[in-house]
Amino acid sequence: MEKEVMSSLKMEGNILCSASSFIRKCIFGVLRVGAIPNHIAFIMDGNRRYAKKQKLSHDGAAGGGGRYDAGFWALMVMLLYCQELGVKYITAYAFSIDNFKRKPEEVESLMTSMLEKFHLLDILVKRLAVRVHFAGNLELLSNELRASAMELTEATAAYSKSVLTICIAYTSRDEILHAVRESCEQKRIGLEFGNDDDDEIKLMKVEKNMYMAVAPDPDIIIRTGGENRLSNFLLWQSCWSHLHSMRVLWPEIGVWNLVFAILNFQRNKTYYLEMKKKEKEL
């Protein structure tokens, strides 16, 4: 009797899953009639509030890792949905330089969890043919975590179906400072060795030295957690991005949240295209 009940529940679950998948495909089909963004960036806010809501420890003790597990799987689900929709570039704000100011035990717990997730990510992105790129001041990371990030970048360099950029030890101000310093140093070397006779630093050169040079400017920046600020994220690249804030906490983000963000983008796309065109004409 028990086996029959379990079998029935499993069958019912499979039917519901198939129905959900069919409905999602239909919705995505309708969305694709309109403009699909090429690049969506996520500010993954609300993890700590989710931890409090679910009674998970902030420092990773007593099951606190569940907080990071939920956030990781939310990102993987969004990656799958974006890939299914045809969004090529996905960027996630995973860890700000300012986050190093948190309690040492919380930072250590997050770094440990991140290292574990890198190994899992390596398996998942290879199956999905996703190229992984890390943006940020990686020198601030531990040797082990930095080495793992570089290995993952190299292992997925040949993939081109999607590009997942993980911003870690990142702030936009640090990125801009890094790009300007690199551009100045390259210009100095060029002038010193006679390879460059123009003492002006071009805007294009600065942009090539950005951490985010691997991806075009985001079409949509989605922030969960109900806040309406960029928090030092992609300040240079977000000039004409559509900003979409939602109250849902990051680990709880779902397909409908993504659908509404894209519909909102499609409704305002003409305006953003006009603004970009005017900028190029200047």
CSV table of C-alpha atoms in Angstrom, one decimal:
chain,number,residue,atom,x,y,z
A,1,MET,CA,0.0,0.0,0.0
A,2,GLU,CA,2.8,2.4,1.0
A,3,LYS,CA,4.6,1.7,-2.3
A,4,GLU,CA,1.5,2.4,-4.3
A,5,VAL,CA,1.0,5.7,-2.5
A,6,MET,CA,4.6,6.8,-3.1
A,7,SER,CA,4.3,5.7,-6.7
A,8,SER,CA,1.2,7.8,-7.1
A,9,LEU,CA,2.8,10.8,-5.5
A,10,LYS,CA,5.8,10.5,-7.7
A,11,MET,CA,3.6,10.2,-10.8
A,12,GLU,CA,1.6,13.2,-9.8
A,13,GLY,CA,4.8,15.2,-9.2
A,14,ASN,CA,6.1,14.3,-12.7
A,15,ILE,CA,2.8,15.4,-14.3
A,16,LEU,CA,2.8,18.7,-12.4
A,17,CYS,CA,6.5,19.2,-13.4
A,18,SER,CA,5.7,18.5,-17.1
A,19,ALA,CA,2.7,20.8,-17.0
A,20,SER,CA,4.8,23.6,-15.4
A,21,SER,CA,7.5,23.1,-18.0
A,22,PHE,CA,4.9,23.3,-20.8
A,23,ILE,CA,3.4,26.5,-19.4
A,24,ARG,CA,6.8,28.1,-19.1
A,25,LYS,CA,7.7,27.2,-22.6
A,26,CYS,CA,4.5,28.7,-23.9
A,27,ILE,CA,5.1,31.9,-21.9
A,28,PHE,CA,8.7,32.2,-23.1
A,29,GLY,CA,7.4,31.6,-26.7
A,30,VAL,CA,5.2,34.7,-26.3
A,31,LEU,CA,8.0,36.7,-24.7
A,32,ARG,CA,10.2,35.9,-27.7
A,33,VAL,CA,7.8,37.7,-30.0
A,34,GLY,CA,9.1,40.9,-28.5
A,35,ALA,CA,12.7,42.0,-27.9
A,36,ILE,CA,14.8,39.7,-25.7
A,37,PRO,CA,17.6,41.3,-23.7
A,38,ASN,CA,21.1,40.3,-24.6
A,39,HIS,CA,22.4,40.9,-21.1
A,40,ILE,CA,20.7,40.7,-17.7
A,41,ALA,CA,22.6,41.5,-14.5
A,42,PHE,CA,21.3,40.6,-11.1
A,43,ILE,CA,21.9,42.3,-7.7
A,44,MET,CA,21.3,39.3,-5.5
A,45,ASP,CA,19.9,41.1,-2.4
A,46,GLY,CA,18.0,39.6,0.4
A,47,ASN,CA,20.1,36.6,1.4
A,48,ARG,CA,20.5,37.6,5.0
A,49,ARG,CA,16.8,38.4,5.4
A,50,TYR,CA,16.0,35.0,3.9
A,51,ALA,CA,18.4,33.4,6.4
A,52,LYS,CA,16.5,35.2,9.2
A,53,LYS,CA,13.2,34.2,7.8
A,54,GLN,CA,14.2,30.5,7.5
A,55,LYS,CA,16.0,30.6,10.9
A,56,LEU,CA,19.4,29.9,9.3
A,57,SER,CA,22.6,31.0,11.0
A,58,HIS,CA,24.5,34.0,9.5
A,59,ASP,CA,27.9,32.6,10.2
A,60,GLY,CA,27.3,29.2,8.6
A,61,ALA,CA,26.9,27.4,11.9
A,62,ALA,CA,23.8,25.3,12.7
A,63,GLY,CA,23.0,24.9,9.1
A,64,GLY,CA,23.8,28.4,8.0
A,65,GLY,CA,25.2,27.1,4.7
A,66,GLY,CA,21.6,26.6,3.6
A,67,ARG,CA,21.4,30.3,3.1
A,68,TYR,CA,24.1,30.2,0.5
A,69,ASP,CA,22.8,27.0,-1.0
A,70,ALA,CA,19.4,28.6,-1.7
A,71,GLY,CA,21.1,31.7,-3.2
A,72,PHE,CA,23.3,29.5,-5.5
A,73,TRP,CA,20.4,27.4,-6.8
A,74,ALA,CA,18.4,30.6,-7.4
A,75,LEU,CA,21.2,31.7,-9.6
A,76,MET,CA,21.4,28.4,-11.5
A,77,VAL,CA,17.6,28.5,-12.1
A,78,MET,CA,17.9,32.0,-13.5
A,79,LEU,CA,20.8,30.9,-15.7
A,80,LEU,CA,18.6,28.1,-17.1
A,81,TYR,CA,15.7,30.4,-17.7
A,82,CYS,CA,17.9,33.0,-19.4
A,83,GLN,CA,19.5,30.4,-21.6
A,84,GLU,CA,16.1,29.0,-22.5
A,85,LEU,CA,14.9,32.5,-23.4
A,86,GLY,CA,18.0,33.3,-25.5
A,87,VAL,CA,19.7,35.8,-23.1
A,88,LYS,CA,23.4,35.2,-23.8
A,89,TYR,CA,25.0,37.3,-21.0
A,90,ILE,CA,24.1,36.8,-17.3
A,91,THR,CA,26.0,38.7,-14.6
A,92,ALA,CA,25.6,38.2,-10.8
A,93,TYR,CA,26.8,40.5,-8.1
A,94,ALA,CA,28.0,37.9,-5.7
A,95,PHE,CA,30.3,39.7,-3.3
A,96,SER,CA,31.2,43.3,-2.9
A,97,ILE,CA,34.6,44.6,-1.6
A,98,ASP,CA,32.5,46.3,1.1
A,99,ASN,CA,31.3,42.9,2.2
A,100,PHE,CA,34.7,42.2,3.7
A,101,LYS,CA,33.7,44.6,6.4
A,102,ARG,CA,31.2,42.1,7.8
A,103,LYS,CA,32.0,39.9,10.8
A,104,PRO,CA,35.1,37.7,10.1
A,105,GLU,CA,33.2,34.5,10.8
A,106,GLU,CA,30.5,35.4,8.3
A,107,VAL,CA,33.0,36.3,5.6
A,108,GLU,CA,35.0,33.1,6.2
A,109,SER,CA,31.7,31.0,6.0
A,110,LEU,CA,30.8,32.7,2.7
A,111,MET,CA,34.2,32.1,1.2
A,112,THR,CA,34.1,28.5,2.3
A,113,SER,CA,30.7,28.1,0.8
A,114,MET,CA,31.8,29.9,-2.4
A,115,LEU,CA,34.7,27.5,-2.9
A,116,GLU,CA,32.3,24.5,-2.6
A,117,LYS,CA,29.9,26.1,-5.1
A,118,PHE,CA,32.8,26.6,-7.6
A,119,HIS,CA,33.3,22.9,-7.8
A,120,LEU,CA,29.6,22.3,-8.3
A,121,LEU,CA,29.4,25.1,-10.8
A,122,ASP,CA,32.2,23.5,-12.8
A,123,ILE,CA,30.0,20.5,-13.4
A,124,LEU,CA,26.8,22.4,-14.2
A,125,VAL,CA,28.2,25.0,-16.6
A,126,LYS,CA,30.0,22.4,-18.7
A,127,ARG,CA,26.8,20.5,-19.2
A,128,LEU,CA,25.1,23.8,-20.3
A,129,ALA,CA,28.1,25.0,-22.4
A,130,VAL,CA,28.4,28.2,-20.3
A,131,ARG,CA,31.6,30.3,-20.2
A,132,VAL,CA,32.3,31.5,-16.7
A,133,HIS,CA,34.1,34.8,-16.1
A,134,PHE,CA,35.0,36.4,-12.8
A,135,ALA,CA,35.0,40.2,-12.5
A,136,GLY,CA,36.6,42.0,-9.6
A,137,ASN,CA,39.8,42.4,-7.7
A,138,LEU,CA,40.6,38.7,-7.3
A,139,GLU,CA,43.8,39.6,-5.4
A,140,LEU,CA,41.7,40.2,-2.4
A,141,LEU,CA,40.6,36.5,-2.3
A,142,SER,CA,42.4,33.7,-0.7
A,143,ASN,CA,45.0,31.8,-2.8
A,144,GLU,CA,42.7,28.7,-2.9
A,145,LEU,CA,39.6,30.6,-3.9
A,146,ARG,CA,41.5,32.6,-6.6
A,147,ALA,CA,43.1,29.5,-8.0
A,148,SER,CA,39.7,27.8,-8.2
A,149,ALA,CA,38.2,30.8,-10.0
A,150,MET,CA,41.0,30.9,-12.5
A,151,GLU,CA,40.7,27.1,-13.2
A,152,LEU,CA,36.9,27.5,-13.8
A,153,THR,CA,37.5,30.4,-16.1
A,154,GLU,CA,40.1,28.5,-18.1
A,155,ALA,CA,38.1,25.3,-18.2
A,156,THR,CA,35.1,27.0,-19.7
A,157,ALA,CA,36.9,29.5,-22.0
A,158,ALA,CA,35.9,27.6,-25.2
A,159,TYR,CA,32.1,27.6,-24.4
A,160,SER,CA,30.0,30.2,-26.1
A,161,LYS,CA,26.3,29.4,-25.7
A,162,SER,CA,26.1,31.7,-22.6
A,163,VAL,CA,28.4,33.8,-20.6
A,164,LEU,CA,28.0,33.9,-16.8
A,165,THR,CA,30.0,36.7,-15.1
A,166,ILE,CA,30.3,36.5,-11.4
A,167,CYS,CA,31.3,39.7,-9.7
A,168,ILE,CA,33.3,38.9,-6.6
A,169,ALA,CA,35.5,41.2,-4.6
A,170,TYR,CA,33.9,43.9,-6.9
A,171,THR,CA,32.8,47.5,-6.7
A,172,SER,CA,32.3,49.7,-9.7
A,173,ARG,CA,34.6,52.4,-8.3
A,174,ASP,CA,37.4,49.9,-8.0
A,175,GLU,CA,36.7,48.7,-11.5
A,176,ILE,CA,36.9,52.2,-12.9
A,177,LEU,CA,40.1,53.0,-10.9
A,178,HIS,CA,41.7,49.7,-12.2
A,179,ALA,CA,40.8,50.5,-15.8
A,180,VAL,CA,42.2,54.0,-15.6
A,181,ARG,CA,45.5,52.8,-14.0
A,182,GLU,CA,45.9,50.1,-16.6
A,183,SER,CA,45.2,52.5,-19.4
A,184,CYS,CA,47.7,55.0,-18.0
A,185,GLU,CA,50.4,52.3,-17.6
A,186,GLN,CA,49.9,51.0,-21.1
A,187,LYS,CA,50.0,54.5,-22.5
A,188,ARG,CA,53.3,55.2,-20.6
A,189,ILE,CA,54.9,52.0,-21.9
A,190,GLY,CA,53.7,52.8,-25.4
A,191,LEU,CA,55.2,56.3,-25.3
A,192,GLU,CA,58.4,55.2,-23.7
A,193,PHE,CA,59.2,52.5,-26.3
A,194,GLY,CA,57.9,54.5,-29.3
A,195,ASN,CA,54.9,52.3,-30.0
A,196,ASP,CA,52.5,55.1,-29.4
A,197,ASP,CA,52.9,58.8,-30.5
A,198,ASP,CA,49.5,59.9,-29.2
A,199,ASP,CA,49.5,61.0,-25.6
A,200,GLU,CA,45.7,61.0,-25.3
A,201,ILE,CA,44.0,58.0,-23.6
A,202,LYS,CA,40.9,57.0,-25.6
A,203,LEU,CA,37.6,56.0,-24.0
A,204,MET,CA,37.7,52.7,-25.9
A,205,LYS,CA,41.0,51.8,-24.2
A,206,VAL,CA,39.6,52.5,-20.8
A,207,GLU,CA,36.6,50.3,-21.5
A,208,LYS,CA,38.8,47.4,-22.7
A,209,ASN,CA,40.5,47.5,-19.3
A,210,MET,CA,37.3,47.1,-17.4
A,211,TYR,CA,36.7,43.9,-15.4
A,212,MET,CA,33.4,43.7,-17.4
A,213,ALA,CA,35.0,44.1,-20.8
A,214,VAL,CA,33.9,40.5,-21.6
A,215,ALA,CA,30.2,41.5,-21.8
A,216,PRO,CA,28.2,44.3,-23.4
A,217,ASP,CA,26.4,46.8,-21.2
A,218,PRO,CA,23.4,45.2,-19.5
A,219,ASP,CA,20.0,45.7,-21.0
A,220,ILE,CA,18.3,45.0,-17.6
A,221,ILE,CA,19.6,45.2,-14.1
A,222,ILE,CA,17.4,43.3,-11.7
A,223,ARG,CA,17.6,43.9,-8.0
A,224,THR,CA,15.8,41.7,-5.5
A,225,GLY,CA,15.0,42.6,-1.9
A,226,GLY,CA,13.0,45.7,-2.6
A,227,GLU,CA,15.8,48.2,-2.7
A,228,ASN,CA,16.1,50.8,-5.4
A,229,ARG,CA,19.9,51.5,-5.7
A,230,LEU,CA,22.8,50.1,-7.6
A,231,SER,CA,25.1,49.7,-4.6
A,232,ASN,CA,28.3,50.4,-6.5
A,233,PHE,CA,27.5,47.8,-9.2
A,234,LEU,CA,28.1,48.5,-12.9
A,235,LEU,CA,28.0,52.2,-12.6
A,236,TRP,CA,30.0,52.7,-15.8
A,237,GLN,CA,27.9,50.2,-17.8
A,238,SER,CA,24.4,51.0,-16.6
A,239,CYS,CA,24.0,54.4,-18.3
A,240,TRP,CA,21.0,53.2,-20.4
A,241,SER,CA,20.1,50.0,-18.6
A,242,HIS,CA,16.5,49.3,-17.6
A,243,LEU,CA,16.5,49.1,-13.8
A,244,HIS,CA,14.0,46.7,-12.3
A,245,SER,CA,13.5,46.4,-8.5
A,246,MET,CA,11.4,43.6,-7.0
A,247,ARG,CA,10.4,42.9,-3.4
A,248,VAL,CA,11.1,39.2,-3.5
A,249,LEU,CA,14.2,38.0,-1.7
A,250,TRP,CA,16.9,36.6,-3.9
A,251,PRO,CA,16.7,32.9,-2.9
A,252,GLU,CA,12.9,33.1,-3.6
A,253,ILE,CA,13.1,34.6,-7.1
A,254,GLY,CA,11.1,32.7,-9.7
A,255,VAL,CA,10.1,32.5,-13.3
A,256,TRP,CA,7.3,35.0,-13.0
A,257,ASN,CA,9.7,37.6,-11.5
A,258,LEU,CA,11.9,37.3,-14.6
A,259,VAL,CA,8.9,37.4,-17.0
A,260,PHE,CA,7.6,40.6,-15.5
A,261,ALA,CA,11.1,42.2,-15.6
A,262,ILE,CA,11.4,41.4,-19.3
A,263,LEU,CA,7.9,42.6,-20.1
A,264,ASN,CA,8.7,45.9,-18.4
A,265,PHE,CA,11.9,46.1,-20.5
A,266,GLN,CA,10.0,45.4,-23.7
A,267,ARG,CA,7.5,48.1,-22.9
A,268,ASN,CA,10.3,50.7,-22.5
A,269,LYS,CA,12.7,49.4,-25.1
A,270,THR,CA,12.0,52.1,-27.7
A,271,TYR,CA,13.0,54.9,-25.2
A,272,TYR,CA,16.3,53.2,-24.3
A,273,LEU,CA,17.2,52.7,-28.0
A,274,GLU,CA,16.5,56.4,-28.7
A,275,MET,CA,18.7,57.4,-25.8
A,276,LYS,CA,21.5,55.1,-26.9
A,277,LYS,CA,21.2,56.5,-30.5
A,278,LYS,CA,21.5,60.1,-29.2
A,279,GLU,CA,24.5,59.2,-27.1
A,280,LYS,CA,26.3,57.8,-30.2
A,281,GLU,CA,25.5,60.9,-32.2
A,282,LEU,CA,27.2,63.2,-29.7
